[in-house]
């Protein structure tokens, strides 16, 4: 293990020492899916997911994220109505988690209550400053997250303004802890755009999310919202990372339109967005140009009561020399495949399906399937370029829902996310838009968590990942793919055991510590090369709020 690289500044030593003392004197698992506004460490969605699997909520569109604070407040309000009607009986841990959510969203719940009584106005502003100490086995230093949230309107029209920034000298990611334990990503094409500039002591100021959102209720329980700005997108059933569109890459600069429409049975959520991605240089020795790149996607997500959710999504990534926005890809209801086929274009089009079902209370089964290239013609000589995952979440009633068990398998076939035109590979600022394991790889995950209290959670997680030699820069040029094994070449095999503790007693203080032991066989695809690593991440934070 590497020693800590501490700053010489004595103030930093004092802050770090106090942080360690605080963590070990004071007696939530953080998922990777996007956080709602002002939920700077992700415990809210994890709590909602647990309550949903336990049958406490009336269900929500969990596969189409992120959610707004108003969305979450409505879920909490509906859950309480379900409890009051006697439809569900809470365990002690479920009751405490729900009460914790009510405290966090007390202002929004109060607004909903006033609206139900005939009030017409909503005014709310919130500012939070999240001072942190982050430590890894490579470095340790203070960090900072801030979020500003303001909303105004009534039950028919609402305007939200949100901005969140991070100041730290660690890698800028959606989930600092989980990202630190990911294997090193494969080499990608060099970006022509610069996302941020490092300044004193390698610190970065990064506006991670910043947008304006307008919501209108057109009919009874029907809502449409328009969002313009910078935000994450997460489409998929997995509580970790999706093979469709995940929050692994940096946030998108986008325009997003969402509609939530009640059906005869169930609810339909429709989403469409267009984003400009980072530019890349193309240079094959003969031609050199700056490729402008764009991503458009639309999705239907159907939710039936509290036990079934099904989704279908379609995305298209395109770019090139002097490329501008293709207006036909801005149409939210025209299938991209038909547009591409008629226009005889070669854009990177993907079709995805996802679903989850709860056969019994406390157990959720889920799956995702993504076709980057699927050969439905019998005379085709090209391989299927697909990705898929399947898994389950289980909170046994016998153990009062304090124990959580999750298992998942993910497979990304060779040539998935890739494209013959390098401009169209499925990346944004050098990171995968889909699952972070990349192409020509699979991973098995098994985790067990235990809620000691509503504020303290222990978790153990085992991963086994196989990485083939191919990466996203690999192209299909007519190889005899039936003779190529999966994963291909000298396979790197990575086994990892993680143990973590998350603690959040209230909305102002939280801490976590995670340790992993990692064993790598055929490291860097060199036969019989073995490496072992020990990794540790410590986080302590205090949130100031108005």
XYZ file of C-alpha atoms in Angstrom:
546
model
C 0.000 0.000 0.000
C 1.273 3.443 -0.839
C 1.889 5.850 1.989
C -0.278 8.950 2.361
C 0.948 11.995 0.481
C 0.065 14.661 3.052
C 0.410 18.357 2.383
C 3.067 20.221 4.276
C 0.540 22.792 5.386
C -0.078 22.302 9.117
C -3.719 23.345 8.769
C -4.353 20.367 6.507
C -2.785 18.063 9.100
C -5.086 19.472 11.770
C -8.211 19.030 9.626
C -7.273 15.460 8.737
C -6.526 14.512 12.354
C -9.850 15.909 13.529
C -11.609 14.065 10.745
C -10.179 10.700 11.749
C -11.079 11.265 15.403
C -14.621 12.254 14.442
C -15.130 9.175 12.272
C -14.132 6.699 14.960
C -15.941 8.396 17.853
C -19.408 8.612 16.249
C -21.444 5.372 16.532
C -26.469 4.162 4.032
C -24.926 2.147 0.879
C -24.101 4.713 -1.820
C -25.291 3.591 -5.235
C -23.953 4.910 -8.487
C -27.260 6.099 -9.924
C -27.755 9.887 -10.159
C -28.666 11.720 -6.996
C -31.693 13.978 -6.706
C -30.930 17.689 -6.195
C -29.200 18.465 -2.901
C -28.628 14.769 -2.139
C -24.888 15.133 -2.395
C -24.034 11.613 -1.247
C -26.778 9.459 -2.739
C -28.365 7.913 0.380
C -31.872 9.017 -0.625
C -32.189 6.879 -3.750
C -30.693 3.906 -1.979
C -33.270 4.233 0.794
C -36.109 4.640 -1.721
C -34.942 1.547 -3.600
C -34.927 -0.531 -0.405
C -38.426 0.645 0.533
C -39.659 -0.082 -2.992
C -38.376 -3.671 -2.919
C -39.940 -4.061 0.530
C -43.338 -3.015 -0.881
C -43.576 0.204 1.157
C -43.900 2.631 -1.746
C -46.545 2.548 -4.450
C -43.653 2.171 -6.846
C -41.908 4.760 -9.008
C -40.067 4.891 -12.317
C -36.808 3.612 -10.900
C -35.356 2.751 -14.326
C -35.555 6.357 -15.612
C -33.425 8.663 -13.475
C -32.705 11.198 -12.087
C -35.682 12.227 -9.952
C -36.442 15.714 -8.680
C -36.999 16.503 -5.005
C -40.668 17.049 -5.796
C -40.839 13.559 -7.373
C -39.359 12.024 -4.233
C -41.690 13.946 -1.941
C -44.671 12.578 -3.885
C -43.305 9.030 -3.492
C -42.975 9.549 0.263
C -46.486 11.016 0.477
C -47.985 8.091 -1.463
C -46.100 5.635 0.744
C -47.599 7.187 3.865
C -51.097 6.953 2.362
C -50.459 3.270 1.624
C -49.390 2.704 5.218
C -52.385 4.618 6.613
C -54.751 2.465 4.545
C -53.348 -0.685 6.151
C -52.000 -2.131 2.865
C -48.552 -2.702 4.317
C -46.931 -3.324 7.693
C -43.549 -1.734 8.306
C -40.604 -3.332 10.032
C -38.748 -1.221 12.553
C -35.915 -0.429 10.122
C -38.349 0.487 7.322
C -40.232 2.850 9.630
C -37.042 4.590 10.706
C -35.830 4.937 7.111
C -39.146 6.432 6.054
C -39.069 8.892 8.951
C -35.562 9.892 7.935
C -36.789 10.622 4.403
C -39.661 12.681 5.795
C -37.216 14.850 7.742
C -35.038 15.372 4.683
C -38.015 16.345 2.502
C -40.146 18.046 5.151
C -40.335 21.292 3.200
C -41.518 19.605 -0.006
C -44.030 17.470 1.898
C -45.369 20.602 3.574
C -45.800 22.189 0.141
C -47.688 19.139 -1.125
C -49.951 19.255 1.924
C -50.704 22.952 1.350
C -51.468 22.314 -2.317
C -53.877 19.544 -1.332
C -55.635 22.067 0.897
C -55.964 24.592 -1.928
C -52.805 26.708 -1.615
C -51.488 27.969 -4.954
C -47.905 29.044 -4.349
C -44.642 27.276 -3.646
C -41.448 29.109 -2.757
C -38.313 27.347 -1.625
C -34.622 28.059 -1.716
C -31.858 25.916 -0.315
C -28.091 26.234 -0.196
C -25.812 23.516 1.146
C -22.058 23.532 1.551
C -20.589 20.084 2.014
C -17.110 20.268 3.541
C -15.252 16.962 3.193
C -12.066 15.123 3.935
C -11.326 12.436 1.364
C -8.563 9.944 1.860
C -7.275 7.129 -0.324
C -4.180 4.976 -0.219
C -2.696 7.448 -2.716
C -3.529 10.817 -1.186
C -5.651 12.599 1.374
C -6.981 16.153 1.215
C -9.977 18.367 1.940
C -12.741 18.548 -0.643
C -15.925 20.544 -1.065
C -19.334 20.082 -2.669
C -22.011 22.768 -2.818
C -25.540 22.779 -4.128
C -28.075 25.551 -4.691
C -31.746 24.766 -5.263
C -34.643 27.148 -5.822
C -38.217 26.477 -6.888
C -41.242 28.678 -7.430
C -44.730 27.977 -8.758
C -48.002 26.247 -7.957
C -49.636 22.861 -8.486
C -49.918 23.512 -12.237
C -46.590 25.210 -13.000
C -43.200 24.983 -11.316
C -39.784 26.405 -12.119
C -36.651 24.808 -10.631
C -33.137 26.225 -10.707
C -30.313 23.973 -9.567
C -26.531 24.176 -9.524
C -23.984 21.830 -7.951
C -20.219 22.136 -8.002
C -17.285 20.209 -6.603
C -13.876 21.471 -5.522
C -11.265 18.764 -4.954
C -7.989 17.369 -6.246
C -9.465 13.895 -6.786
C -10.947 12.545 -9.987
C -14.224 14.311 -10.765
C -16.888 11.589 -10.849
C -20.522 11.092 -9.895
C -19.626 8.650 -7.120
C -16.184 9.263 -5.637
C -16.011 6.032 -3.621
C -17.167 3.546 -6.273
C -15.127 5.193 -9.023
C -11.926 4.795 -7.021
C -12.350 1.012 -6.964
C -13.002 0.663 -10.713
C -10.182 -0.872 -12.779
C -8.213 1.462 -15.020
C -10.267 2.120 -18.185
C -8.955 1.129 -21.631
C -7.121 3.712 -23.790
C -9.478 5.892 -25.808
C -9.223 8.501 -28.517
C -7.881 11.839 -27.336
C -10.527 14.441 -26.679
C -10.186 17.777 -28.445
C -12.205 19.459 -25.687
C -10.996 20.248 -22.185
C -13.499 19.618 -19.423
C -11.665 21.421 -16.621
C -8.338 23.054 -15.794
C -6.338 22.154 -12.709
C -5.084 25.011 -10.588
C -3.295 25.345 -7.236
C -2.415 21.986 -5.592
C -4.101 20.168 -8.501
C -7.547 21.298 -7.364
C -10.418 21.389 -9.838
C -13.617 23.439 -9.748
C -16.225 21.441 -11.643
C -19.901 22.309 -12.057
C -21.208 18.746 -12.040
C -24.884 19.637 -12.525
C -26.503 22.944 -13.384
C -29.869 23.434 -15.047
C -33.233 25.163 -15.304
C -36.339 22.954 -15.257
C -39.933 23.907 -16.005
C -42.749 21.536 -14.998
C -46.359 21.871 -16.103
C -49.335 19.745 -15.068
C -51.456 19.696 -18.212
C -54.162 17.279 -17.087
C -55.107 15.357 -13.970
C -51.908 13.647 -12.692
C -50.202 14.252 -16.070
C -46.915 16.170 -15.968
C -44.504 17.417 -18.596
C -41.151 18.947 -17.833
C -38.471 20.635 -19.893
C -34.893 20.700 -18.611
C -32.075 22.745 -20.158
C -28.515 22.635 -18.853
C -26.093 20.049 -17.485
C -27.262 16.844 -15.837
C -26.650 13.095 -15.552
C -28.850 10.484 -17.209
C -29.373 6.948 -15.917
C -31.577 4.497 -17.827
C -31.629 0.935 -16.580
C -32.769 -1.554 -13.944
C -29.474 -2.173 -12.131
C -28.812 -0.466 -8.782
C -25.117 -0.200 -9.724
C -24.376 0.640 -13.386
C -26.432 0.221 -16.549
C -25.433 -1.243 -19.921
C -27.795 1.302 -21.555
C -26.979 4.869 -20.468
C -25.271 5.138 -17.101
C -23.761 7.933 -15.038
C -20.254 6.567 -15.542
C -19.372 9.355 -17.969
C -19.357 13.074 -17.118
C -22.771 14.783 -17.187
C -24.327 15.817 -20.484
C -24.996 19.311 -21.821
C -28.540 18.626 -22.900
C -32.124 19.556 -23.600
C -34.499 16.998 -22.066
C -38.254 16.595 -22.341
C -40.105 14.255 -19.977
C -43.764 13.356 -19.687
C -45.441 11.246 -16.992
C -48.836 9.999 -18.122
C -51.302 7.850 -16.139
C -52.748 4.904 -18.088
C -55.847 2.772 -17.518
C -53.550 0.490 -15.532
C -50.147 1.779 -14.502
C -48.141 4.853 -15.445
C -46.098 5.673 -18.539
C -42.996 7.869 -18.426
C -41.623 9.128 -21.752
C -38.211 10.806 -21.983
C -36.286 12.321 -24.878
C -33.035 14.279 -24.873
C -30.315 15.578 -27.170
C -26.785 16.330 -26.001
C -23.570 17.576 -27.550
C -20.657 15.343 -26.545
C -16.973 16.147 -26.460
C -15.201 16.733 -29.775
C -12.427 14.399 -30.944
C -9.608 14.630 -33.464
C -9.694 12.281 -36.428
C -6.393 11.628 -38.178
C -5.762 8.574 -40.367
C -2.597 9.974 -41.923
C -4.480 11.320 -44.917
C -7.480 13.127 -43.477
C -7.468 15.252 -40.348
C -10.488 17.039 -38.930
C -12.240 17.995 -35.714
C -15.273 15.775 -35.184
C -18.331 17.313 -33.542
C -20.321 14.595 -31.768
C -23.947 14.354 -30.609
C -26.111 11.900 -28.687
C -29.899 11.721 -28.997
C -32.055 9.215 -27.132
C -35.685 8.547 -26.281
C -37.354 6.107 -23.958
C -40.676 4.683 -22.750
C -40.882 3.394 -19.187
C -44.060 1.602 -18.081
C -44.774 1.027 -14.398
C -47.602 -1.184 -13.147
C -48.520 -0.868 -9.477
C -45.631 -1.824 -7.227
C -44.323 -5.000 -8.806
C -43.576 -4.535 -12.534
C -41.518 -2.040 -14.563
C -40.649 -2.357 -18.264
C -38.620 -0.026 -20.448
C -37.563 0.355 -24.062
C -35.004 2.910 -25.204
C -33.298 3.906 -28.411
C -30.208 6.068 -28.776
C -28.079 7.300 -31.655
C -24.565 8.730 -31.449
C -23.225 10.529 -34.511
C -20.372 12.848 -35.406
C -17.961 13.890 -38.088
C -16.303 16.708 -39.988
C -18.489 19.854 -39.887
C -21.229 17.780 -38.220
C -24.227 19.684 -36.871
C -27.365 18.542 -35.087
C -29.500 16.249 -37.263
C -32.984 17.647 -36.763
C -34.718 14.347 -37.464
C -32.997 12.928 -34.374
C -34.641 15.663 -32.292
C -38.073 14.210 -33.018
C -39.041 12.324 -29.835
C -41.518 9.912 -31.459
C -39.882 8.880 -34.785
C -37.804 5.652 -34.522
C -34.140 6.450 -35.134
C -33.631 3.175 -36.976
C -36.170 4.136 -39.642
C -34.571 7.564 -40.070
C -31.080 6.099 -40.395
C -32.203 3.361 -42.785
C -34.025 5.761 -45.095
C -31.161 8.245 -45.077
C -28.581 5.470 -45.762
C -26.458 6.715 -42.862
C -23.982 4.874 -40.626
C -24.571 6.331 -37.186
C -24.086 4.375 -33.951
C -27.644 3.334 -33.154
C -28.570 1.224 -30.124
C -31.792 -0.401 -28.961
C -32.274 -1.378 -25.322
C -34.812 -3.241 -23.198
C -34.982 -3.445 -19.419
C -37.384 -4.843 -16.883
C -37.863 -5.730 -13.246
C -40.442 -7.755 -11.367
C -41.142 -8.414 -7.683
C -42.661 -11.917 -7.467
C -42.866 -11.604 -3.673
C -42.488 -8.696 -1.298
C -38.809 -8.142 -0.546
C -37.445 -9.744 -3.736
C -36.745 -7.900 -6.993
C -35.494 -9.566 -10.186
C -34.151 -7.351 -12.977
C -32.485 -7.524 -16.380
C -31.198 -5.289 -19.192
C -30.357 -6.058 -22.831
C -28.702 -3.682 -25.298
C -28.203 -4.289 -29.025
C -25.487 -2.137 -30.534
C -25.630 -4.325 -33.633
C -28.022 -7.269 -33.909
C -28.095 -9.381 -37.059
C -31.709 -10.256 -37.814
C -30.972 -11.156 -41.457
C -30.088 -14.828 -41.983
C -27.413 -14.101 -44.619
C -25.471 -11.652 -42.429
C -21.803 -12.435 -41.763
C -21.438 -9.958 -38.919
C -21.452 -10.779 -35.184
C -24.047 -9.701 -32.643
C -22.680 -6.728 -30.698
C -24.822 -6.903 -27.567
C -24.589 -6.221 -23.842
C -26.760 -7.564 -21.065
C -27.040 -7.970 -17.334
C -29.269 -9.762 -14.871
C -29.513 -9.780 -11.099
C -31.639 -9.695 -7.979
C -32.141 -7.723 -4.750
C -33.495 -9.468 -1.671
C -34.422 -8.111 1.756
C -35.680 -11.132 3.756
C -38.674 -10.425 5.974
C -37.439 -13.116 8.362
C -34.503 -10.879 9.294
C -36.696 -7.758 9.649
C -35.367 -6.346 6.345
C -32.076 -5.360 7.974
C -30.161 -7.800 5.768
C -29.830 -7.082 2.047
C -28.491 -9.508 -0.565
C -27.668 -8.523 -4.123
C -26.128 -10.491 -6.975
C -25.544 -9.421 -10.576
C -23.858 -10.627 -13.746
C -22.908 -8.250 -16.584
C -21.593 -9.183 -20.025
C -20.466 -6.769 -22.750
C -19.613 -8.648 -25.934
C -16.714 -7.743 -28.177
C -17.533 -4.864 -30.583
C -20.384 -3.590 -28.397
C -20.154 0.222 -27.955
C -17.662 0.342 -30.861
C -18.172 1.631 -34.406
C -16.355 1.493 -37.726
C -16.278 5.296 -37.654
C -14.127 6.287 -34.640
C -16.137 9.488 -34.157
C -19.165 7.377 -33.219
C -17.803 5.244 -30.392
C -19.978 5.241 -27.255
C -17.854 7.535 -25.073
C -17.950 11.002 -23.566
C -14.716 12.715 -22.506
C -12.879 9.413 -22.722
C -15.222 7.376 -20.517
C -17.912 4.836 -21.320
C -21.460 6.125 -21.579
C -22.599 2.536 -21.001
C -21.215 0.092 -18.451
C -17.739 1.014 -17.104
C -16.222 -2.452 -17.695
C -16.100 -1.544 -21.395
C -16.227 -4.033 -24.227
C -15.039 -7.666 -24.379
C -15.544 -8.096 -20.620
C -17.876 -9.507 -17.986
C -18.256 -9.182 -14.225
C -19.999 -11.118 -11.455
C -20.939 -9.273 -8.260
C -22.269 -10.562 -4.963
C -22.872 -8.278 -1.996
C -24.367 -8.502 1.480
C -25.370 -5.454 3.492
C -26.701 -5.106 7.008
C -28.456 -2.071 8.481
C -27.228 -1.777 12.063
C -29.520 1.240 12.401
C -31.282 3.553 9.971
C -28.038 5.539 9.877
C -25.313 2.877 9.861
C -24.800 0.168 7.263
C -22.126 -2.486 6.821
C -21.535 -3.973 3.378
C -19.343 -6.716 1.963
C -18.970 -7.063 -1.786
C -17.174 -9.600 -3.975
C -16.418 -8.955 -7.665
C -14.872 -11.199 -10.277
C -14.162 -9.486 -13.589
C -12.672 -10.802 -16.835
C -11.219 -8.394 -19.395
C -10.366 -9.478 -22.925
C -7.671 -7.818 -24.992
C -10.117 -5.930 -27.213
C -11.312 -2.461 -26.203
C -13.649 0.149 -27.586
C -11.123 1.279 -30.211
C -11.265 -2.222 -31.729
C -13.212 -2.423 -35.044
C -14.782 -5.397 -36.811
C -13.103 -5.911 -40.180
C -14.524 -9.293 -41.157
C -12.684 -11.536 -38.688
C -13.798 -15.147 -38.197
C -15.677 -14.127 -35.104
C -17.111 -17.601 -34.456
C -13.567 -18.779 -33.708
C -12.803 -15.889 -31.332
C -13.446 -16.855 -27.686
C -15.080 -14.574 -25.145
C -13.270 -12.820 -23.603
C -10.574 -12.716 -26.304
C -6.810 -12.987 -26.185
C -4.900 -13.211 -22.917
C -7.684 -12.627 -20.409
C -7.009 -10.426 -17.405
C -8.876 -11.802 -14.355
C -9.570 -9.490 -11.448
C -11.015 -10.685 -8.133
C -11.859 -8.119 -5.472
C -13.243 -8.272 -1.938
C -14.583 -5.013 -0.490
C -15.706 -4.198 3.037
C -17.343 -0.879 3.819
C -19.132 1.081 6.510
C -21.481 3.996 5.789
C -22.752 6.260 8.558
C -25.202 9.163 8.292
C -26.958 9.981 11.589
C -28.618 13.131 10.234
C -28.637 15.447 7.234
C -25.530 17.349 8.316
C -22.856 14.740 9.015
C -21.774 11.545 7.315
C -18.758 9.318 7.017
C -17.647 6.169 5.256
C -14.657 3.889 5.077
C -14.109 1.250 2.389
C -11.284 -1.262 2.015
C -10.623 -3.713 -0.795
C -8.179 -6.490 -1.495
C -7.649 -7.125 -5.198
C -5.922 -10.016 -6.953
C -5.155 -9.699 -10.682
C -4.077 -12.641 -12.838
C -2.568 -12.046 -16.290
C -2.253 -8.411 -15.304
C -2.092 -6.004 -18.253
C -2.783 -9.076 -20.453
C 0.682 -10.522 -19.770
C 0.437 -14.271 -19.238
C 1.138 -15.439 -15.666
C 1.764 -11.902 -14.403
C 0.117 -11.609 -10.973
C -0.527 -8.418 -9.012
C -2.107 -7.807 -5.644
C -3.458 -4.473 -4.465
C -4.872 -3.027 -1.261
C -7.113 0.002 -1.674
C -8.759 2.147 0.970
C -11.073 5.156 0.806
C -12.096 7.319 3.752
C -14.653 10.117 3.615
C -15.850 12.454 6.358
C -18.150 15.405 5.716
C -20.230 18.052 7.416
C -23.012 19.856 5.552
C -23.969 23.454 6.273
C -27.448 24.405 5.084
C -29.617 27.500 5.270
